[in-house]
């Protein structure tokens, strides 16, 4: 079945450091890929998404590129801030255009120190 | 817009008790779903609905019931709570045919 594998956390960085959170997936067909972020005490929010191969999603300085050849969707940010401290979830939707069946990774806790 | 709201925020139950977790959205979304979040396991889909009167099972439906009598509301019922149902529960909604899901703030449930 479909699955998403994220790098294990927790990840601790200093402010202005470069961030990479790895995400790889297994799916049949052509899934859509997502990064969701969960700030402390809140629900998940969509951070960015990509719906086809080679698409780059970007938001708030975060970027991720849909790489079909490596089945990856790694999240990157050039300079993290304390306010980026949160849990980040990679997810896929195996049926592009449908909201029914999101499959999530286990989440990566990021802590950014001042 | 209030978005997706969930009540209660926190609940403690004894084994065998029943309760309903409430979820409501004011965005006129067709799709609504319930997830549970457990440490190291991400979010897993419990049940979902594609519109009023239509529900279906997700990955982990056992022990949970749902109904969708209105577009706005999608309650999740635990008929006989078990310690294995200790988790954080999230409700989400989305437009039909679009992929961005909007999540509620969650309900933390502890079953003793």
PDB file of C-alpha atoms in Angstrom:
ATOM      1  CA  UNK A   1       0.000   0.000   0.000  1.00  0.00           C
ATOM      2  CA  UNK A   2       0.863   3.663   0.006  1.00  0.00           C
ATOM      3  CA  UNK A   3       3.307   4.889   2.604  1.00  0.00           C
ATOM      4  CA  UNK A   4       5.396   7.897   3.591  1.00  0.00           C
ATOM      5  CA  UNK A   5       8.724   7.714   5.396  1.00  0.00           C
ATOM      6  CA  UNK A   6      10.186  10.751   7.127  1.00  0.00           C
ATOM      7  CA  UNK A   7      13.519  11.246   8.774  1.00  0.00           C
ATOM      8  CA  UNK A   8      13.311  10.606  12.467  1.00  0.00           C
ATOM      9  CA  UNK A   9      13.526  13.476  14.855  1.00  0.00           C
ATOM     10  CA  UNK A  10      13.803  15.392  16.902  1.00  0.00           C
ATOM     11  CA  UNK A  11      15.851  17.927  14.967  1.00  0.00           C
ATOM     12  CA  UNK A  12      17.457  20.801  16.862  1.00  0.00           C
ATOM     13  CA  UNK A  13      19.017  23.709  14.988  1.00  0.00           C
ATOM     14  CA  UNK A  14      20.342  27.141  15.774  1.00  0.00           C
ATOM     15  CA  UNK A  15      18.600  30.160  14.340  1.00  0.00           C
ATOM     16  CA  UNK A  16      19.630  30.922  10.720  1.00  0.00           C
ATOM     17  CA  UNK A  17      20.787  27.350  10.121  1.00  0.00           C
ATOM     18  CA  UNK A  18      19.855  25.410   6.987  1.00  0.00           C
ATOM     19  CA  UNK A  19      17.065  22.893   7.341  1.00  0.00           C
ATOM     20  CA  UNK A  20      16.440  19.674   5.461  1.00  0.00           C
ATOM     21  CA  UNK A  21      13.774  17.161   6.451  1.00  0.00           C
ATOM     22  CA  UNK A  22      13.809  14.077   4.272  1.00  0.00           C
ATOM     23  CA  UNK A  23      10.638  12.471   2.972  1.00  0.00           C
ATOM     24  CA  UNK A  24      10.280   9.504   0.653  1.00  0.00           C
ATOM     25  CA  UNK A  25       7.118   7.808  -0.469  1.00  0.00           C
ATOM     26  CA  UNK A  26       5.726   4.633  -1.958  1.00  0.00           C
ATOM     27  CA  UNK A  27       2.626   4.886  -4.092  1.00  0.00           C
ATOM     28  CA  UNK A  28       1.148   3.599  -7.288  1.00  0.00           C
ATOM     29  CA  UNK A  29       0.233   6.056  -9.974  1.00  0.00           C
ATOM     30  CA  UNK A  30       0.853   9.760  -9.633  1.00  0.00           C
ATOM     31  CA  UNK A  31       0.163  11.011  -6.117  1.00  0.00           C
ATOM     32  CA  UNK A  32       0.046  14.581  -4.910  1.00  0.00           C
ATOM     33  CA  UNK A  33       2.531  15.414  -2.151  1.00  0.00           C
ATOM     34  CA  UNK A  34       2.179  17.726   0.825  1.00  0.00           C
ATOM     35  CA  UNK A  35       3.970  19.179   3.806  1.00  0.00           C
ATOM     36  CA  UNK A  36       1.819  20.035   6.799  1.00  0.00           C
ATOM     37  CA  UNK A  37       3.036  21.868   9.912  1.00  0.00           C
ATOM     38  CA  UNK A  38       1.696  21.570  13.441  1.00  0.00           C
ATOM     39  CA  UNK A  39       2.571  24.359  15.858  1.00  0.00           C
ATOM     40  CA  UNK A  40       2.360  23.608  19.579  1.00  0.00           C
ATOM     41  CA  UNK A  41      -1.209  23.166  20.750  1.00  0.00           C
ATOM     42  CA  UNK A  42      -2.684  23.622  17.290  1.00  0.00           C
ATOM     43  CA  UNK A  43      -4.038  21.525  14.450  1.00  0.00           C
ATOM     44  CA  UNK A  44      -2.195  20.829  11.218  1.00  0.00           C
ATOM     45  CA  UNK A  45      -1.832  23.531   8.590  1.00  0.00           C
ATOM     46  CA  UNK A  46      -0.891  23.056   4.969  1.00  0.00           C
ATOM     47  CA  UNK A  47       2.624  24.397   4.397  1.00  0.00           C
ATOM     48  CA  UNK A  48       3.112  23.551   0.722  1.00  0.00           C
ATOM     49  CA  UNK A  49       2.174  21.031  -1.913  1.00  0.00           C
ATOM     50  CA  UNK A  50       3.097  19.677  -5.344  1.00  0.00           C
ATOM     51  CA  UNK A  51       0.780  17.805  -7.648  1.00  0.00           C
ATOM     52  CA  UNK A  52       3.079  16.448 -10.366  1.00  0.00           C
ATOM     53  CA  UNK A  53       6.665  15.432 -10.960  1.00  0.00           C
ATOM     54  CA  UNK A  54       9.272  18.247 -10.908  1.00  0.00           C
ATOM     55  CA  UNK A  55       6.806  20.685  -9.349  1.00  0.00           C
ATOM     56  CA  UNK A  56       8.275  22.824  -6.575  1.00  0.00           C
ATOM     57  CA  UNK A  57       6.024  23.849  -3.713  1.00  0.00           C
ATOM     58  CA  UNK A  58       7.055  26.875  -1.667  1.00  0.00           C
ATOM     59  CA  UNK A  59       5.705  28.927   1.220  1.00  0.00           C
ATOM     60  CA  UNK A  60       7.155  31.031   4.065  1.00  0.00           C
ATOM     61  CA  UNK A  61      10.678  30.364   2.841  1.00  0.00           C
ATOM     62  CA  UNK A  62      10.196  26.584   2.786  1.00  0.00           C
ATOM     63  CA  UNK A  63      10.578  24.626  -0.446  1.00  0.00           C
ATOM     64  CA  UNK A  64      10.126  21.051  -1.590  1.00  0.00           C
ATOM     65  CA  UNK A  65      10.498  19.518  -5.047  1.00  0.00           C
ATOM     66  CA  UNK A  66       8.516  16.499  -6.233  1.00  0.00           C
ATOM     67  CA  UNK A  67      11.156  14.014  -7.453  1.00  0.00           C
ATOM     68  CA  UNK A  68       9.511  11.041  -9.076  1.00  0.00           C
ATOM     69  CA  UNK A  69      12.802   9.361  -9.993  1.00  0.00           C
ATOM     70  CA  UNK A  70      13.845   9.197  -6.339  1.00  0.00           C
ATOM     71  CA  UNK A  71      10.261   9.145  -4.929  1.00  0.00           C
ATOM     72  CA  UNK A  72      11.187  12.015  -2.631  1.00  0.00           C
ATOM     73  CA  UNK A  73       9.769  15.323  -1.440  1.00  0.00           C
ATOM     74  CA  UNK A  74      12.392  16.752   0.916  1.00  0.00           C
ATOM     75  CA  UNK A  75      11.575  19.927   2.821  1.00  0.00           C
ATOM     76  CA  UNK A  76      14.219  22.692   2.891  1.00  0.00           C
ATOM     77  CA  UNK A  77      14.624  26.151   4.312  1.00  0.00           C
ATOM     78  CA  UNK A  78      17.714  28.269   3.965  1.00  0.00           C
ATOM     79  CA  UNK A  79      17.542  30.078   7.305  1.00  0.00           C
ATOM     80  CA  UNK A  80      15.279  28.856  10.070  1.00  0.00           C
ATOM     81  CA  UNK A  81      13.780  31.025  12.791  1.00  0.00           C
ATOM     82  CA  UNK A  82      12.682  30.258  16.332  1.00  0.00           C
ATOM     83  CA  UNK A  83       9.089  30.613  15.125  1.00  0.00           C
ATOM     84  CA  UNK A  84       9.610  27.616  12.801  1.00  0.00           C
ATOM     85  CA  UNK A  85       9.710  25.291  15.803  1.00  0.00           C
ATOM     86  CA  UNK A  86       6.932  22.804  15.139  1.00  0.00           C
ATOM     87  CA  UNK A  87       6.193  19.277  13.983  1.00  0.00           C
ATOM     88  CA  UNK A  88       6.375  18.773  10.224  1.00  0.00           C
ATOM     89  CA  UNK A  89       4.412  16.054   8.430  1.00  0.00           C
ATOM     90  CA  UNK A  90       4.936  14.793   4.927  1.00  0.00           C
ATOM     91  CA  UNK A  91       1.796  13.367   3.299  1.00  0.00           C
ATOM     92  CA  UNK A  92       0.582  11.995   0.016  1.00  0.00           C
ATOM     93  CA  UNK A  93      -2.739  11.739  -1.734  1.00  0.00           C
ATOM     94  CA  UNK A  94      -2.728   8.814  -4.140  1.00  0.00           C
ATOM     95  CA  UNK A  95      -5.618  10.191  -6.153  1.00  0.00           C
ATOM     96  CA  UNK A  96      -4.671  13.559  -7.519  1.00  0.00           C
ATOM     97  CA  UNK A  97      -7.576  15.971  -7.181  1.00  0.00           C
ATOM     98  CA  UNK A  98      -9.235  14.072  -4.339  1.00  0.00           C
ATOM     99  CA  UNK A  99      -9.112  14.924  -0.649  1.00  0.00           C
ATOM    100  CA  UNK A 100     -10.229  11.540   0.562  1.00  0.00           C
ATOM    101  CA  UNK A 101      -7.155   9.534   1.357  1.00  0.00           C
ATOM    102  CA  UNK A 102      -4.222  11.417   2.811  1.00  0.00           C
ATOM    103  CA  UNK A 103      -1.438   9.170   4.054  1.00  0.00           C
ATOM    104  CA  UNK A 104       0.887  10.824   6.582  1.00  0.00           C
ATOM    105  CA  UNK A 105       4.423  10.224   7.650  1.00  0.00           C
ATOM    106  CA  UNK A 106       5.223   9.953  11.345  1.00  0.00           C
ATOM    107  CA  UNK A 107       6.207  13.594  11.712  1.00  0.00           C
ATOM    108  CA  UNK A 108       9.494  15.336  12.515  1.00  0.00           C
ATOM    109  CA  UNK A 109       9.820  17.570  15.550  1.00  0.00           C
ATOM    110  CA  UNK A 110      11.915  20.675  14.829  1.00  0.00           C
ATOM    111  CA  UNK A 111      13.255  22.901  17.582  1.00  0.00           C
ATOM    112  CA  UNK A 112      15.082  26.097  16.648  1.00  0.00           C
ATOM    113  CA  UNK A 113      17.222  27.673  19.357  1.00  0.00           C
ATOM    114  CA  UNK A 114      17.986  31.421  19.485  1.00  0.00           C
TER     115      UNK A 114
ATOM    116  CA  UNK B   1     -15.113  32.153   9.672  1.00  0.00           C
ATOM    117  CA  UNK B   2     -14.355  29.962  12.643  1.00  0.00           C
ATOM    118  CA  UNK B   3     -12.947  27.246  10.355  1.00  0.00           C
ATOM    119  CA  UNK B   4     -12.973  23.743  11.849  1.00  0.00           C
ATOM    120  CA  UNK B   5     -13.907  23.570  15.511  1.00  0.00           C
ATOM    121  CA  UNK B   6     -13.671  20.604  17.853  1.00  0.00           C
ATOM    122  CA  UNK B   7     -15.014  19.981  21.321  1.00  0.00           C
ATOM    123  CA  UNK B   8     -13.966  19.078  23.919  1.00  0.00           C
ATOM    124  CA  UNK B   9     -10.269  19.962  23.967  1.00  0.00           C
ATOM    125  CA  UNK B  10      -9.476  17.324  26.551  1.00  0.00           C
ATOM    126  CA  UNK B  11     -11.424  14.394  27.972  1.00  0.00           C
ATOM    127  CA  UNK B  12     -10.748  11.617  30.445  1.00  0.00           C
ATOM    128  CA  UNK B  13     -12.862   8.465  30.197  1.00  0.00           C
ATOM    129  CA  UNK B  14     -13.008   5.199  32.041  1.00  0.00           C
ATOM    130  CA  UNK B  15     -12.893   1.961  30.108  1.00  0.00           C
ATOM    131  CA  UNK B  16     -16.337   1.094  28.798  1.00  0.00           C
ATOM    132  CA  UNK B  17     -17.727   4.610  28.849  1.00  0.00           C
ATOM    133  CA  UNK B  18     -19.129   6.203  25.738  1.00  0.00           C
ATOM    134  CA  UNK B  19     -18.711   9.690  24.390  1.00  0.00           C
ATOM    135  CA  UNK B  20     -19.024  11.797  21.272  1.00  0.00           C
ATOM    136  CA  UNK B  21     -16.313  14.032  19.905  1.00  0.00           C
ATOM    137  CA  UNK B  22     -17.825  16.991  18.131  1.00  0.00           C
ATOM    138  CA  UNK B  23     -16.578  18.533  14.900  1.00  0.00           C
ATOM    139  CA  UNK B  24     -18.077  21.418  12.974  1.00  0.00           C
ATOM    140  CA  UNK B  25     -16.994  23.519  10.023  1.00  0.00           C
ATOM    141  CA  UNK B  26     -18.449  26.709   8.595  1.00  0.00           C
ATOM    142  CA  UNK B  27     -16.754  26.645   5.196  1.00  0.00           C
ATOM    143  CA  UNK B  28     -19.437  24.610   3.399  1.00  0.00           C
ATOM    144  CA  UNK B  29     -16.917  21.834   2.741  1.00  0.00           C
ATOM    145  CA  UNK B  30     -18.198  18.579   1.306  1.00  0.00           C
ATOM    146  CA  UNK B  31     -15.421  16.376   2.646  1.00  0.00           C
ATOM    147  CA  UNK B  32     -14.878  15.795   6.329  1.00  0.00           C
ATOM    148  CA  UNK B  33     -12.671  13.260   8.054  1.00  0.00           C
ATOM    149  CA  UNK B  34     -11.424  12.061  11.415  1.00  0.00           C
ATOM    150  CA  UNK B  35      -7.812  11.147  12.177  1.00  0.00           C
ATOM    151  CA  UNK B  36      -6.062   9.914  15.258  1.00  0.00           C
ATOM    152  CA  UNK B  37      -2.512  10.908  16.055  1.00  0.00           C
ATOM    153  CA  UNK B  38      -0.315   8.581  18.049  1.00  0.00           C
ATOM    154  CA  UNK B  39       3.369   9.047  18.926  1.00  0.00           C
ATOM    155  CA  UNK B  40       5.655   7.882  16.137  1.00  0.00           C
ATOM    156  CA  UNK B  41       2.777   6.935  13.869  1.00  0.00           C
ATOM    157  CA  UNK B  42       1.676  10.168  12.272  1.00  0.00           C
ATOM    158  CA  UNK B  43      -2.015  10.577  11.555  1.00  0.00           C
ATOM    159  CA  UNK B  44      -4.241   7.677  10.643  1.00  0.00           C
ATOM    160  CA  UNK B  45      -7.634   8.016   8.998  1.00  0.00           C
ATOM    161  CA  UNK B  46     -10.564   6.686  11.047  1.00  0.00           C
ATOM    162  CA  UNK B  47     -13.648   7.611   9.020  1.00  0.00           C
ATOM    163  CA  UNK B  48     -14.497  10.115   6.349  1.00  0.00           C
ATOM    164  CA  UNK B  49     -17.525  11.602   4.624  1.00  0.00           C
ATOM    165  CA  UNK B  50     -17.949  12.958   1.120  1.00  0.00           C
ATOM    166  CA  UNK B  51     -21.221  14.697   1.883  1.00  0.00           C
ATOM    167  CA  UNK B  52     -24.277  14.700   4.105  1.00  0.00           C
ATOM    168  CA  UNK B  53     -25.620  11.189   4.530  1.00  0.00           C
ATOM    169  CA  UNK B  54     -22.491   9.503   3.143  1.00  0.00           C
ATOM    170  CA  UNK B  55     -19.705   8.048   5.272  1.00  0.00           C
ATOM    171  CA  UNK B  56     -16.980   5.480   4.777  1.00  0.00           C
ATOM    172  CA  UNK B  57     -14.261   3.740   6.738  1.00  0.00           C
ATOM    173  CA  UNK B  58     -10.647   4.703   6.780  1.00  0.00           C
ATOM    174  CA  UNK B  59      -7.575   2.827   7.945  1.00  0.00           C
ATOM    175  CA  UNK B  60      -8.526   2.304  11.613  1.00  0.00           C
ATOM    176  CA  UNK B  61     -12.346   2.370  11.970  1.00  0.00           C
ATOM    177  CA  UNK B  62     -12.856  -0.279  14.642  1.00  0.00           C
ATOM    178  CA  UNK B  63     -14.427   1.033  17.835  1.00  0.00           C
ATOM    179  CA  UNK B  64     -15.675   4.245  16.224  1.00  0.00           C
ATOM    180  CA  UNK B  65     -18.954   5.286  14.617  1.00  0.00           C
ATOM    181  CA  UNK B  66     -19.775   8.359  12.580  1.00  0.00           C
ATOM    182  CA  UNK B  67     -22.770   9.964  10.937  1.00  0.00           C
ATOM    183  CA  UNK B  68     -23.207  13.047   8.762  1.00  0.00           C
ATOM    184  CA  UNK B  69     -26.690  14.475   8.975  1.00  0.00           C
ATOM    185  CA  UNK B  70     -25.654  18.005   7.966  1.00  0.00           C
ATOM    186  CA  UNK B  71     -22.873  19.510   5.884  1.00  0.00           C
ATOM    187  CA  UNK B  72     -21.515  21.338   8.921  1.00  0.00           C
ATOM    188  CA  UNK B  73     -21.230  18.582  11.526  1.00  0.00           C
ATOM    189  CA  UNK B  74     -19.367  15.276  11.662  1.00  0.00           C
ATOM    190  CA  UNK B  75     -19.385  13.746  15.160  1.00  0.00           C
ATOM    191  CA  UNK B  76     -17.228  10.776  16.116  1.00  0.00           C
ATOM    192  CA  UNK B  77     -18.704   8.316  18.612  1.00  0.00           C
ATOM    193  CA  UNK B  78     -16.872   5.942  20.899  1.00  0.00           C
ATOM    194  CA  UNK B  79     -19.452   3.406  22.064  1.00  0.00           C
ATOM    195  CA  UNK B  80     -17.274   1.607  24.612  1.00  0.00           C
ATOM    196  CA  UNK B  81     -13.950   3.309  25.217  1.00  0.00           C
ATOM    197  CA  UNK B  82     -10.777   1.247  25.505  1.00  0.00           C
ATOM    198  CA  UNK B  83      -7.271   2.293  26.663  1.00  0.00           C
ATOM    199  CA  UNK B  84      -6.058   1.699  23.089  1.00  0.00           C
ATOM    200  CA  UNK B  85      -8.194   4.667  22.050  1.00  0.00           C
ATOM    201  CA  UNK B  86      -6.076   7.041  24.092  1.00  0.00           C
ATOM    202  CA  UNK B  87      -4.898   9.467  21.418  1.00  0.00           C
ATOM    203  CA  UNK B  88      -5.247  12.921  19.958  1.00  0.00           C
ATOM    204  CA  UNK B  89      -8.133  13.172  17.515  1.00  0.00           C
ATOM    205  CA  UNK B  90      -8.228  15.617  14.645  1.00  0.00           C
ATOM    206  CA  UNK B  91     -11.135  16.509  12.427  1.00  0.00           C
ATOM    207  CA  UNK B  92     -10.480  17.903   8.962  1.00  0.00           C
ATOM    208  CA  UNK B  93     -12.502  19.238   6.061  1.00  0.00           C
ATOM    209  CA  UNK B  94     -11.943  20.193   2.454  1.00  0.00           C
ATOM    210  CA  UNK B  95     -13.709  21.320  -0.703  1.00  0.00           C
ATOM    211  CA  UNK B  96     -14.919  18.621  -3.008  1.00  0.00           C
ATOM    212  CA  UNK B  97     -12.291  17.821  -5.588  1.00  0.00           C
ATOM    213  CA  UNK B  98      -9.638  20.037  -4.007  1.00  0.00           C
ATOM    214  CA  UNK B  99      -6.857  18.668  -1.883  1.00  0.00           C
ATOM    215  CA  UNK B 100      -6.088  21.101   0.904  1.00  0.00           C
ATOM    216  CA  UNK B 101      -7.480  19.779   4.154  1.00  0.00           C
ATOM    217  CA  UNK B 102      -8.223  22.187   6.994  1.00  0.00           C
ATOM    218  CA  UNK B 103      -7.703  20.754  10.444  1.00  0.00           C
ATOM    219  CA  UNK B 104      -9.322  21.487  13.759  1.00  0.00           C
ATOM    220  CA  UNK B 105      -7.259  22.073  16.934  1.00  0.00           C
ATOM    221  CA  UNK B 106      -7.710  18.489  18.137  1.00  0.00           C
ATOM    222  CA  UNK B 107      -9.211  16.633  21.094  1.00  0.00           C
ATOM    223  CA  UNK B 108      -6.892  14.912  23.520  1.00  0.00           C
ATOM    224  CA  UNK B 109      -8.537  11.752  24.894  1.00  0.00           C
ATOM    225  CA  UNK B 110      -7.279   9.676  27.792  1.00  0.00           C
ATOM    226  CA  UNK B 111      -8.967   6.346  28.514  1.00  0.00           C
ATOM    227  CA  UNK B 112      -8.142   4.831  31.882  1.00  0.00           C
TER     228      UNK B 112
END
